[in-house]
mmCIF file of C-alpha atoms and ligand atoms in Angstrom:
data_model
loop_
_atom_site.group_PDB
_atom_site.id
_atom_site.type_symbol
_atom_site.label_atom_id
_atom_site.label_comp_id
_atom_site.label_asym_id
_atom_site.label_seq_id
_atom_site.Cartn_x
_atom_site.Cartn_y
_atom_site.Cartn_z
ATOM 1 C CA MET A 1 10.283 8.808 -12.162
ATOM 2 C CA ALA A 2 7.224 11.020 -12.555
ATOM 3 C CA LEU A 3 7.575 11.054 -16.315
ATOM 4 C CA SER A 4 7.833 7.288 -16.721
ATOM 5 C CA PHE A 5 4.856 6.940 -14.410
ATOM 6 C CA LEU A 6 2.790 9.233 -16.611
ATOM 7 C CA MET A 7 3.772 7.305 -19.710
ATOM 8 C CA LEU A 8 2.732 4.053 -18.089
ATOM 9 C CA MET A 9 -0.575 5.621 -17.125
ATOM 10 C CA ARG A 10 -1.151 6.623 -20.755
ATOM 11 C CA THR A 11 -0.385 3.215 -22.202
ATOM 12 C CA ARG A 12 -2.372 1.346 -19.621
ATOM 13 C CA GLU A 13 -5.801 2.813 -20.155
ATOM 14 C CA PRO A 14 -6.746 1.159 -23.465
ATOM 15 C CA LEU A 15 -5.561 -2.235 -22.198
ATOM 16 C CA LEU A 16 -8.065 -2.431 -19.357
ATOM 17 C CA PRO A 17 -10.613 -5.182 -20.060
ATOM 18 C CA HIS A 18 -13.147 -3.819 -17.600
ATOM 19 C CA THR A 19 -14.179 -0.197 -17.789
ATOM 20 C CA THR A 20 -12.778 2.380 -15.460
ATOM 21 C CA PRO A 21 -15.109 5.235 -14.513
ATOM 22 C CA PRO A 22 -15.101 7.967 -17.180
ATOM 23 C CA HIS A 23 -12.590 10.742 -16.603
ATOM 24 C CA HIS A 24 -13.837 13.901 -15.007
ATOM 25 C CA LYS A 25 -11.487 16.794 -14.697
ATOM 26 C CA LYS A 26 -10.028 17.037 -11.189
ATOM 27 C CA ALA A 27 -11.774 13.794 -10.227
ATOM 28 C CA GLU A 28 -10.274 12.265 -7.106
ATOM 29 C CA PRO A 29 -8.062 9.285 -7.998
ATOM 30 C CA PHE A 30 -9.471 7.430 -4.973
ATOM 31 C CA ALA A 31 -12.199 8.043 -2.418
ATOM 32 C CA LEU A 32 -10.879 5.963 0.461
ATOM 33 C CA VAL A 33 -7.550 4.893 1.974
ATOM 34 C CA ILE A 34 -7.735 1.499 3.671
ATOM 35 C CA LEU A 35 -5.034 1.068 6.305
ATOM 36 C CA ASP A 36 -4.198 -2.518 7.160
ATOM 37 C CA PRO A 37 -2.218 -2.868 10.405
ATOM 38 C CA GLY A 38 -0.521 -6.278 10.240
ATOM 39 C CA HIS A 39 -1.240 -9.056 12.757
ATOM 40 C CA GLY A 40 -3.279 -8.538 15.964
ATOM 41 C CA GLY A 41 -4.856 -10.564 18.772
ATOM 42 C CA GLN A 42 -3.126 -13.915 19.259
ATOM 43 C CA ASP A 43 -0.930 -13.163 16.234
ATOM 44 C CA SER A 44 1.813 -10.847 17.531
ATOM 45 C CA GLY A 45 3.933 -10.915 14.383
ATOM 46 C CA ALA A 46 7.639 -10.249 14.888
ATOM 47 C CA MET A 47 8.811 -9.731 18.476
ATOM 48 C CA ALA A 48 11.750 -8.119 20.244
ATOM 49 C CA GLY A 49 11.333 -8.517 23.997
ATOM 50 C CA ASN A 50 8.103 -6.723 24.835
ATOM 51 C CA VAL A 51 8.077 -4.821 21.528
ATOM 52 C CA LEU A 52 5.467 -6.554 19.384
ATOM 53 C CA GLU A 53 4.956 -6.010 15.669
ATOM 54 C CA LYS A 54 1.143 -5.998 16.087
ATOM 55 C CA ASP A 55 1.359 -3.007 18.474
ATOM 56 C CA LEU A 56 3.714 -1.054 16.205
ATOM 57 C CA THR A 57 1.583 -1.642 13.105
ATOM 58 C CA PHE A 58 -1.561 -0.495 14.897
ATOM 59 C CA ASP A 59 0.150 2.564 16.354
ATOM 60 C CA VAL A 60 1.518 3.680 12.973
ATOM 61 C CA ALA A 61 -1.804 2.952 11.220
ATOM 62 C CA GLN A 62 -3.648 5.141 13.735
ATOM 63 C CA ARG A 63 -1.143 7.933 13.168
ATOM 64 C CA VAL A 64 -1.569 7.718 9.379
ATOM 65 C CA ASP A 65 -5.333 7.632 9.916
ATOM 66 C CA ARG A 66 -5.177 10.899 11.898
ATOM 67 C CA LEU A 67 -2.882 12.589 9.358
ATOM 68 C CA LEU A 68 -5.035 11.647 6.360
ATOM 69 C CA GLY A 69 -8.171 12.663 8.249
ATOM 70 C CA GLY A 70 -6.563 16.080 8.708
ATOM 71 C CA GLN A 71 -6.271 16.282 4.910
ATOM 72 C CA GLY A 72 -9.961 15.479 4.493
ATOM 73 C CA ILE A 73 -9.252 11.974 3.174
ATOM 74 C CA SER A 74 -11.616 9.162 4.200
ATOM 75 C CA THR A 75 -9.979 6.145 5.810
ATOM 76 C CA LEU A 76 -10.863 2.666 6.968
ATOM 77 C CA LEU A 77 -8.826 0.348 9.201
ATOM 78 C CA THR A 78 -8.973 -3.430 8.732
ATOM 79 C CA ARG A 79 -8.859 -3.812 12.503
ATOM 80 C CA THR A 80 -9.874 -1.266 15.104
ATOM 81 C CA GLY A 81 -8.163 -2.763 18.137
ATOM 82 C CA ASP A 82 -5.920 -5.609 19.248
ATOM 83 C CA SER A 83 -8.032 -8.252 17.524
ATOM 84 C CA TYR A 84 -7.262 -11.125 15.185
ATOM 85 C CA VAL A 85 -8.492 -10.601 11.622
ATOM 86 C CA SER A 86 -7.526 -13.300 9.104
ATOM 87 C CA LEU A 87 -5.912 -12.396 5.789
ATOM 88 C CA SER A 88 -8.972 -13.526 3.820
ATOM 89 C CA GLU A 89 -11.254 -11.446 6.055
ATOM 90 C CA ARG A 90 -8.996 -8.459 5.399
ATOM 91 C CA ALA A 91 -9.109 -9.027 1.638
ATOM 92 C CA GLN A 92 -12.910 -9.411 1.700
ATOM 93 C CA LEU A 93 -13.326 -6.209 3.688
ATOM 94 C CA ILE A 94 -11.037 -4.381 1.257
ATOM 95 C CA ASN A 95 -12.853 -5.725 -1.809
ATOM 96 C CA ARG A 96 -16.219 -4.577 -0.489
ATOM 97 C CA ALA A 97 -14.973 -0.988 -0.687
ATOM 98 C CA ASN A 98 -15.147 1.051 -3.870
ATOM 99 C CA ASN A 99 -12.498 3.311 -5.356
ATOM 100 C CA ALA A 100 -9.951 2.672 -2.607
ATOM 101 C CA ILE A 101 -6.224 2.275 -2.185
ATOM 102 C CA VAL A 102 -4.650 -0.003 0.416
ATOM 103 C CA VAL A 103 -1.585 0.384 2.613
ATOM 104 C CA SER A 104 -0.661 -2.640 4.696
ATOM 105 C CA ILE A 105 1.772 -1.885 7.526
ATOM 106 C CA HIS A 106 4.311 -4.396 8.858
ATOM 107 C CA PHE A 107 7.696 -4.665 10.526
ATOM 108 C CA ASP A 108 10.259 -7.250 9.626
ATOM 109 C CA ASP A 109 12.103 -10.223 11.034
ATOM 110 C CA GLY A 110 15.620 -10.410 9.596
ATOM 111 C CA PRO A 111 17.788 -13.456 8.980
ATOM 112 C CA ARG A 112 20.726 -11.702 10.722
ATOM 113 C CA PRO A 113 20.903 -8.968 13.414
ATOM 114 C CA ASP A 114 22.803 -6.586 11.108
ATOM 115 C CA VAL A 115 19.999 -6.452 8.518
ATOM 116 C CA SER A 116 18.048 -3.186 8.703
ATOM 117 C CA GLY A 117 16.069 -0.747 6.601
ATOM 118 C CA ILE A 118 12.718 -0.175 4.968
ATOM 119 C CA GLU A 119 11.135 -1.791 1.915
ATOM 120 C CA THR A 120 7.747 -1.499 0.229
ATOM 121 C CA TYR A 121 6.047 -4.330 -1.656
ATOM 122 C CA PHE A 122 3.439 -4.520 -4.393
ATOM 123 C CA ALA A 123 1.964 -7.563 -6.121
ATOM 124 C CA ALA A 124 3.037 -8.035 -9.740
ATOM 125 C CA GLN A 125 -0.330 -9.695 -10.392
ATOM 126 C CA GLN A 126 -3.486 -8.654 -8.608
ATOM 127 C CA ALA A 127 -7.113 -9.672 -8.586
ATOM 128 C CA THR A 128 -9.073 -7.538 -11.023
ATOM 129 C CA GLY A 129 -12.409 -5.820 -10.494
ATOM 130 C CA VAL A 130 -14.014 -9.159 -11.301
ATOM 131 C CA ALA A 131 -12.007 -11.172 -8.805
ATOM 132 C CA THR A 132 -14.619 -13.836 -8.128
ATOM 133 C CA ILE A 133 -15.055 -14.548 -11.837
ATOM 134 C CA ALA A 134 -11.348 -14.367 -12.593
ATOM 135 C CA SER A 135 -10.635 -17.060 -10.034
ATOM 136 C CA TRP A 136 -12.504 -19.705 -12.068
ATOM 137 C CA LEU A 137 -12.410 -18.249 -15.584
ATOM 138 C CA PRO A 138 -8.983 -18.993 -17.037
ATOM 139 C CA PHE A 139 -9.467 -16.539 -19.876
ATOM 140 C CA LEU A 140 -10.028 -13.546 -17.602
ATOM 141 C CA GLN A 141 -7.310 -14.731 -15.282
ATOM 142 C CA LYS A 142 -4.903 -14.690 -18.196
ATOM 143 C CA ILE A 143 -5.820 -11.130 -19.122
ATOM 144 C CA ALA A 144 -5.481 -10.056 -15.520
ATOM 145 C CA ASN A 145 -2.048 -11.637 -15.284
ATOM 146 C CA ASN A 146 -0.858 -9.739 -18.324
ATOM 147 C CA GLN A 147 -1.695 -6.386 -16.776
ATOM 148 C CA PRO A 148 1.298 -4.571 -15.413
ATOM 149 C CA ASN A 149 0.308 -3.451 -11.961
ATOM 150 C CA VAL A 150 1.092 0.188 -12.561
ATOM 151 C CA GLU A 151 -0.897 1.864 -9.802
ATOM 152 C CA SER A 152 0.332 -0.394 -7.017
ATOM 153 C CA GLN A 153 3.929 -0.148 -8.178
ATOM 154 C CA SER A 154 3.720 3.629 -8.356
ATOM 155 C CA LEU A 155 2.100 3.901 -4.935
ATOM 156 C CA ALA A 156 4.883 1.707 -3.533
ATOM 157 C CA GLN A 157 7.530 3.974 -5.069
ATOM 158 C CA PHE A 158 5.978 7.174 -3.714
ATOM 159 C CA ILE A 159 5.654 5.763 -0.199
ATOM 160 C CA GLN A 160 9.118 4.168 -0.186
ATOM 161 C CA GLN A 161 10.681 7.449 -1.334
ATOM 162 C CA GLN A 162 9.022 9.371 1.503
ATOM 163 C CA LEU A 163 9.861 6.751 4.121
ATOM 164 C CA VAL A 164 13.551 6.872 3.296
ATOM 165 C CA ALA A 165 13.564 10.690 3.070
ATOM 166 C CA HIS A 166 11.877 11.083 6.470
ATOM 167 C CA THR A 167 13.816 8.450 8.406
ATOM 168 C CA GLN A 168 17.235 8.158 6.684
ATOM 169 C CA ALA A 169 16.758 4.395 7.071
ATOM 170 C CA VAL A 170 18.542 2.002 4.710
ATOM 171 C CA ASN A 171 16.629 2.027 1.406
ATOM 172 C CA ARG A 172 15.818 -1.590 0.554
ATOM 173 C CA GLY A 173 13.685 -0.435 -2.349
ATOM 174 C CA THR A 174 10.350 -1.544 -3.763
ATOM 175 C CA LYS A 175 9.800 -5.221 -4.497
ATOM 176 C CA ALA A 176 7.211 -7.394 -6.197
ATOM 177 C CA GLU A 177 5.836 -10.147 -3.976
ATOM 178 C CA GLN A 178 2.534 -12.037 -4.051
ATOM 179 C CA PHE A 179 1.596 -11.368 -0.445
ATOM 180 C CA TYR A 180 -1.971 -12.521 0.170
ATOM 181 C CA VAL A 181 -3.540 -9.153 0.947
ATOM 182 C CA LEU A 182 -1.761 -7.531 -2.016
ATOM 183 C CA ALA A 183 -2.526 -10.233 -4.579
ATOM 184 C CA ASN A 184 -6.165 -10.780 -3.609
ATOM 185 C CA VAL A 185 -7.515 -7.254 -3.618
ATOM 186 C CA ARG A 186 -8.886 -5.297 -6.553
ATOM 187 C CA HIS A 187 -7.510 -1.902 -5.491
ATOM 188 C CA PRO A 188 -3.998 -0.458 -5.749
ATOM 189 C CA ALA A 189 -2.280 -2.001 -2.726
ATOM 190 C CA VAL A 190 1.157 -1.895 -1.113
ATOM 191 C CA LEU A 191 2.773 -3.422 1.946
ATOM 192 C CA VAL A 192 5.330 -1.465 3.950
ATOM 193 C CA GLU A 193 7.992 -3.266 5.996
ATOM 194 C CA ALA A 194 9.080 -0.264 8.063
ATOM 195 C CA GLY A 195 12.026 -1.683 9.991
ATOM 196 C CA PHE A 196 13.516 -4.843 11.481
ATOM 197 C CA LEU A 197 12.661 -6.087 14.952
ATOM 198 C CA THR A 198 15.848 -8.133 14.752
ATOM 199 C CA ASN A 199 18.065 -5.032 14.553
ATOM 200 C CA LYS A 200 18.968 -3.324 17.855
ATOM 201 C CA ASN A 201 19.267 0.120 16.302
ATOM 202 C CA GLU A 202 15.872 -0.077 14.617
ATOM 203 C CA ILE A 203 14.146 -1.524 17.694
ATOM 204 C CA GLY A 204 15.449 1.489 19.631
ATOM 205 C CA LYS A 205 14.094 3.908 17.014
ATOM 206 C CA LEU A 206 10.721 2.153 16.768
ATOM 207 C CA ALA A 207 10.272 2.388 20.539
ATOM 208 C CA ASP A 208 10.297 6.186 20.112
ATOM 209 C CA ALA A 209 6.884 7.725 19.376
ATOM 210 C CA ASN A 210 8.517 10.590 17.443
ATOM 211 C CA TYR A 211 10.099 8.099 15.049
ATOM 212 C CA ARG A 212 6.785 6.292 14.564
ATOM 213 C CA GLU A 213 5.186 9.657 13.834
ATOM 214 C CA GLN A 214 7.820 10.243 11.141
ATOM 215 C CA LEU A 215 6.970 6.870 9.600
ATOM 216 C CA ALA A 216 3.310 7.883 9.577
ATOM 217 C CA VAL A 217 4.027 11.315 8.080
ATOM 218 C CA ALA A 218 6.074 9.622 5.357
ATOM 219 C CA ILE A 219 3.308 7.135 4.486
ATOM 220 C CA SER A 220 0.746 9.943 4.444
ATOM 221 C CA ASP A 221 2.989 12.149 2.262
ATOM 222 C CA GLY A 222 3.599 9.249 -0.139
ATOM 223 C CA ILE A 223 -0.165 8.779 -0.515
ATOM 224 C CA LEU A 224 -0.682 12.510 -1.117
ATOM 225 C CA LYS A 225 2.071 12.654 -3.757
ATOM 226 C CA TYR A 226 0.609 9.601 -5.509
ATOM 227 C CA ARG A 227 -2.772 11.349 -5.559
ATOM 228 C CA GLU A 228 -1.310 14.606 -6.907
ATOM 229 C CA THR A 229 0.508 12.769 -9.698
ATOM 230 C CA ILE A 230 -2.571 10.839 -10.809
ATOM 231 C CA LYS A 231 -4.668 14.004 -10.685
ATOM 232 C CA ALA A 232 -2.108 15.842 -12.825
ATOM 233 C CA SER A 233 -1.916 12.997 -15.361
ATOM 234 C CA GLY A 234 -5.730 12.828 -15.517
ATOM 235 C CA ASP A 235 -5.940 16.543 -16.347
ATOM 236 C CA ASP A 236 -3.220 16.067 -18.930
ATOM 237 C CA LEU A 237 -5.028 13.158 -20.574
ATOM 238 C CA ASP A 238 -8.284 15.115 -20.750
ATOM 239 C CA GLY A 239 -6.507 18.058 -22.338
ATOM 240 C CA ALA A 240 -4.669 15.892 -24.857
ATOM 241 C CA SER A 241 -7.571 13.842 -26.154
ATOM 242 C CA PRO A 242 -8.826 14.871 -29.614
HETATM 243 ZN ZN1 LIG B 301 4.217 -8.702 9.627
#
């Protein structure tokens, strides 16, 4: 996994149409983690009795926020309380930030009560650094669409791996999906669906603060491992260049 990731990182660089900041040894791969707790306010998301998705997402986001803060990593939440923030407002807030990565947190609604587990999404095509131009310039849009979304896919894999390792939940894998907040932001972005509110067993686990803490530790660890891997590949690239 790590090796194929590094190879993708190598092949991607020359393909970028817009310039990435020049490599500095040991440069931080990102300066900010934006945590996006799903739903809020009048939008409760999935529900199981009095267990509401919007409360779970906010609780887990706050836990991740605390854990990353403890590692000296800057964070930003797309909502700071039980308030309604539209998807486009979230994307705009995210796109105003520089050098960030994004983790959107959700819980799922299954088609059947026996469906359970955790999955992490990334967008196969994402807005580029010139999102506002790309939206009306077909040429740039085409280039953007041809870019494999390596960073987001890798971030999804690191986080998914940690989530499954920490919780022993059913591994539903990483999946490509054009969710609004993933597709319309210019930073590496993933969306975690950390359990089903239609599954009795998972509702029981999610009601337990210790389990939610484990989810948060897993998301935080996934972010840290993603950062370590990019840092290592950056050093490697610097050393290898003629
Ligand atoms: Zn949701």
